[in-house]
Structures are given as structure tokens and as C-alpha cells.
Coordinates of C-alpha atoms in Angstrom, one line a residue:
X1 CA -47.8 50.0 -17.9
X2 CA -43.7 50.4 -18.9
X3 CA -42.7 47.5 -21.1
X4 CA -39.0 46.4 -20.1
X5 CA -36.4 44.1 -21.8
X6 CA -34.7 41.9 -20.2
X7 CA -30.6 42.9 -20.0
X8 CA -29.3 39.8 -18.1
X9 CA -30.5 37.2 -15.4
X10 CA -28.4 35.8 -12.5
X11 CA -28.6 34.8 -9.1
X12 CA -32.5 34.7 -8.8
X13 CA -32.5 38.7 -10.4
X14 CA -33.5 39.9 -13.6
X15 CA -31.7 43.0 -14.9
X16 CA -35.1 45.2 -16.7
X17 CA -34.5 48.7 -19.1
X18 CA -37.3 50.0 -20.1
X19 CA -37.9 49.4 -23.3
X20 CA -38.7 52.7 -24.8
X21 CA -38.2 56.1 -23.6
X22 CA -40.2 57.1 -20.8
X23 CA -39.8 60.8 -20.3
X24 CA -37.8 63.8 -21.4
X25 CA -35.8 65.0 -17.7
X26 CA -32.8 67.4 -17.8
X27 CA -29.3 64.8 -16.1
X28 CA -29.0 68.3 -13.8
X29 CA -31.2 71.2 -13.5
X30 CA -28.8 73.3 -13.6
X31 CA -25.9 74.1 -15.6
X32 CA -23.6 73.3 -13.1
X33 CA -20.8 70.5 -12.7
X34 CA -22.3 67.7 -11.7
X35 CA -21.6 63.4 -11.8
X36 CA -24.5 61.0 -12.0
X37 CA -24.2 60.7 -8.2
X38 CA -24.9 64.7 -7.7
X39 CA -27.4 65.0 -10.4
X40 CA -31.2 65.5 -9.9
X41 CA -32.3 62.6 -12.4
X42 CA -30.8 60.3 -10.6
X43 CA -32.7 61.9 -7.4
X44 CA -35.9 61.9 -9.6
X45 CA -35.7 57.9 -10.2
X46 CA -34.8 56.8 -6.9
X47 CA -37.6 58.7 -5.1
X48 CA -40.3 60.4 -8.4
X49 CA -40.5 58.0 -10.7
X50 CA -40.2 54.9 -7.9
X51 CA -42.5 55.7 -5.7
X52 CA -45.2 56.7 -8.1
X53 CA -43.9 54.5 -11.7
X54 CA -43.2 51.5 -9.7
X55 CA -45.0 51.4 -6.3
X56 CA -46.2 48.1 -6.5
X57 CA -42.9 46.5 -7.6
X58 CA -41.3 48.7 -5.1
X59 CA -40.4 45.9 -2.7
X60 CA -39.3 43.3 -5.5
X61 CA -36.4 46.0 -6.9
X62 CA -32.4 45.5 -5.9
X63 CA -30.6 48.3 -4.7
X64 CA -27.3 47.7 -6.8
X65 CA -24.3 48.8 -6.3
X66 CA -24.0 51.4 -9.3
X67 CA -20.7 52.2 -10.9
X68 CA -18.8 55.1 -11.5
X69 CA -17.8 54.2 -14.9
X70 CA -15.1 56.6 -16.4
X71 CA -15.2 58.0 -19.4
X72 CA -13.5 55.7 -22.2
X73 CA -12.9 58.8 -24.3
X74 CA -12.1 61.9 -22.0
X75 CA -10.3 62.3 -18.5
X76 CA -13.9 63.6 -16.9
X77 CA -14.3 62.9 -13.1
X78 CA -17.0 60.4 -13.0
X79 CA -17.7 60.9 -9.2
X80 CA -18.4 57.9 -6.6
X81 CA -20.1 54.7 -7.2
X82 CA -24.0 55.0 -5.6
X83 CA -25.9 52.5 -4.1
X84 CA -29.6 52.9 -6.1
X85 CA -33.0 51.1 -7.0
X86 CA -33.4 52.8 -10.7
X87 CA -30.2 53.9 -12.6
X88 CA -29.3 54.8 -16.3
X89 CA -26.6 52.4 -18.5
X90 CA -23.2 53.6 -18.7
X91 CA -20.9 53.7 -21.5
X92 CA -19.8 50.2 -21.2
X93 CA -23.1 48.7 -20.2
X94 CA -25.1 50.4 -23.4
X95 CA -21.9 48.6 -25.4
X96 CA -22.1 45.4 -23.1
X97 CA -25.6 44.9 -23.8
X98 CA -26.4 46.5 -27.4
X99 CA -23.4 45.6 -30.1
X100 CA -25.1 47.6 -32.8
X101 CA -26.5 51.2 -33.2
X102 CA -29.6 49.7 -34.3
X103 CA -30.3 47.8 -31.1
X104 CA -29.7 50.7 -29.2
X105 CA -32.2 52.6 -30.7
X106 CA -35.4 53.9 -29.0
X107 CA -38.7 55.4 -29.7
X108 CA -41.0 57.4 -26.9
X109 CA -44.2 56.5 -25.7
X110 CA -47.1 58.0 -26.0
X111 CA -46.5 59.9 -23.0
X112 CA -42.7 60.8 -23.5
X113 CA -44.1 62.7 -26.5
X114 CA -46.0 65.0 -24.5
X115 CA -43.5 66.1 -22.6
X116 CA -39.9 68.4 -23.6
X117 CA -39.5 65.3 -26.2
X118 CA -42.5 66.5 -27.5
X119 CA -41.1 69.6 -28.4
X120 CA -38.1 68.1 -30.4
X121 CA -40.4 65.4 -31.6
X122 CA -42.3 67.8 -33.6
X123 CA -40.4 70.4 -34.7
X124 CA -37.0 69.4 -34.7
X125 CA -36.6 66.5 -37.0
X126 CA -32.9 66.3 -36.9
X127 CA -33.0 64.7 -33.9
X128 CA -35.8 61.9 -34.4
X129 CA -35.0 61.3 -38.2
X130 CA -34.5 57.9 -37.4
X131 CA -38.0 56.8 -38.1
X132 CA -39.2 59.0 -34.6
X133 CA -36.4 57.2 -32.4
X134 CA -34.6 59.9 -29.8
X135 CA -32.3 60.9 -28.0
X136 CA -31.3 58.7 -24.5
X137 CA -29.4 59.9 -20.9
X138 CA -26.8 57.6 -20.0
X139 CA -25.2 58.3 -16.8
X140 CA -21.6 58.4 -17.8
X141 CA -19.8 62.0 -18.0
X142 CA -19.1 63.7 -20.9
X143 CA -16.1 65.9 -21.8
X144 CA -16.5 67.6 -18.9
X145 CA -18.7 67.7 -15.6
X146 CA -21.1 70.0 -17.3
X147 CA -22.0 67.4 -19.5
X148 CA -23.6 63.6 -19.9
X149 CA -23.3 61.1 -22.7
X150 CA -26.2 60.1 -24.7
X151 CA -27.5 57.6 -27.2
X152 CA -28.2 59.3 -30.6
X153 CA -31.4 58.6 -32.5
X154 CA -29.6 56.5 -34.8
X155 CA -28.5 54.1 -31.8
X156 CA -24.8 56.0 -31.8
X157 CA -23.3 56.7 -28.3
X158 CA -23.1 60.3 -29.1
X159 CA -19.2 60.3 -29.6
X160 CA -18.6 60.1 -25.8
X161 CA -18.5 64.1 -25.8
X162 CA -21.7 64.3 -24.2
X163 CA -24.9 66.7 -24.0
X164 CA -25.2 69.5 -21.9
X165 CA -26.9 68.1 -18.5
X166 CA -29.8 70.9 -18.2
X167 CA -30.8 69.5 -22.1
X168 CA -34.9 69.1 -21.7
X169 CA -35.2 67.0 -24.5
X170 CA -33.3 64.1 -24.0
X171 CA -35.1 61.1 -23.0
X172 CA -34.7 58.3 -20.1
X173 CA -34.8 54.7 -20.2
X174 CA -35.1 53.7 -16.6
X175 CA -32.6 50.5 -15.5
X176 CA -32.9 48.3 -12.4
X177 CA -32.4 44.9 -11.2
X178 CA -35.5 43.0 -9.8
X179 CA -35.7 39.8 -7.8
X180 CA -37.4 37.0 -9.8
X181 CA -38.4 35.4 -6.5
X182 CA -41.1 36.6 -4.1

């Protein structure tokens, strides 16, 4: 079962992130330029991960009206707002919801740490010093369109600069609103 937190609750919805990383899943396939609406995680959640993860929520999840949030730091071309069931936080959301690095920070399941994380997880301890937290997409661009920003192990928004989007070892923390009723 994924254990979420709740993010905020209006109008009869719930707003859910997962509460600790789920998987380790390249933002693109391919190093190519590419915004969260092109990419092939956010294809992977809305049809992957949904249909098997979540089938029998399935019919209880929003379809929101996701943001093309710009970059706070660079010029990068964030691409067109998308309409999705499962998304990653942006930028200003990660800040909206977590003030401090610490809050931000995450640690993988059992299952994450069989995957890519896995790799990273045992023999790269820079990146999961933190106690075994890692490394989190977020679906806001980087410096450039070949690249996404992440959440640091420390809970840090990596600097807004971003990590390369065919990166296998970042993790993902699944987002979604859900109705409370029904």
C-alpha cells in the first residue's frame, strides 16, 4: 500500500503526495528537450503507475488542471499547463507546502530501493547521506529543457539548475487530488 500526506483539503478534495519515494523513473527517456507536458514520466503516471498503483482509487482521483510553473531562477520554457490525474510538485508548490529542507526530505521504500535508486542507494553515498533520504523529480524545468529540478537528499531544491531528465536514479513522489466524497 503507498502511504500519502495530506497537502491541502478544499471543496470536498484532498490534495495526497506520496509520502516517500516510490520509484526511481528517468523525467524523459531520452536526452532530448522536453517540458513536464512532453516527458514520459508524466505519461508513465497518468496511464503505468494509475492504472496498476491506483486501480481501485482510480474513479475517486481529480483530473486537475496542472500548471506550467516557470522557472523562478532561469528563463527555461516551461511548456503548456496539462490536464492530469497524478502529477509531480513544482517549484513553488514543494515551497508552498514544505517551508524547510528538512520537511522536504524523503526516504524510499522498500521497493524504490530495488530499483535504479538502488543502485545510488548502495554505492553512492553522496547522494543519500542524509540518513538514506534521496533524491526527488519535481516537474518544473531546469536551466534548460534538457533538464528537471529536483529535491536534494538534504530536503534542498537542488538550486533550481536542475538534473539531467534521462537521470535513472532520481526518485518520484506521486501527487494527486482525490475526492473525499463517494
Amino acid at each position: 500500500p503507498i502511504s500519502w500526506i495530506v497537502l491541502e483539503e478544499k471543496d470536498g478534495k484532498a490534495m495526497l503526495l506520496s509520502e516517500y519515494v516510490l520509484d526511481a523513473i528517468p523525467y524523459h527517456e531520452n536526452e532530448e528537450e522536453t517540458t513536464w507536458e512532453q516527458c514520459t514520466l508524466r505519461s508513465w503516471l497518468n496511464n503505468n503507475f494509475l492504472n496498476e498503483a491506483l486501480a481501485t482509487e482510480k474513479h475517486r482521483i481529480c483530473t486537475t488542471n496542472v500548471t506550467a510553473d516557470a522557472n523562478p531562477k532561469y528563463d527555461t520554457n516551461p511548456g503548456n499547463n496539462t490536464n492530469d490525474k497524478i502529477f509531480l510538485l513544482s517549484i513553488n508548490e514543494a515551497e508552498k507546502y514544505f517551508s524547510e529542507d528538512e520537511e522536504r526530505m524523503c526516504y524510499p521504500t522498500k521497493y524504490a530501493k530495488t530499483t535504479k535508486l538502488n543502485v545510488v542507494y548502495d554505492n553512492a553515498p553522496i547522494f543519500l547521506s542524509f540518513y538514506g533520504a534521496c533524491e526527488w523529480w519535481l516537474r518544473s524545468p531546469g536551466s534548460d529543457t534538457l533538464s528537471a529540478v529536483s529535491v536534494a537528499p538534504n530536503g534542498e531544491i537542488d538550486d533550481m539548475r536542475g538534473m539531467t531528465i534521462d537521470e535513472e536514479f532520481v526518485g518520484i513522489r506521486p501527487a494527486l487530488w482525490i475526492n473525499l466524497e463517494s
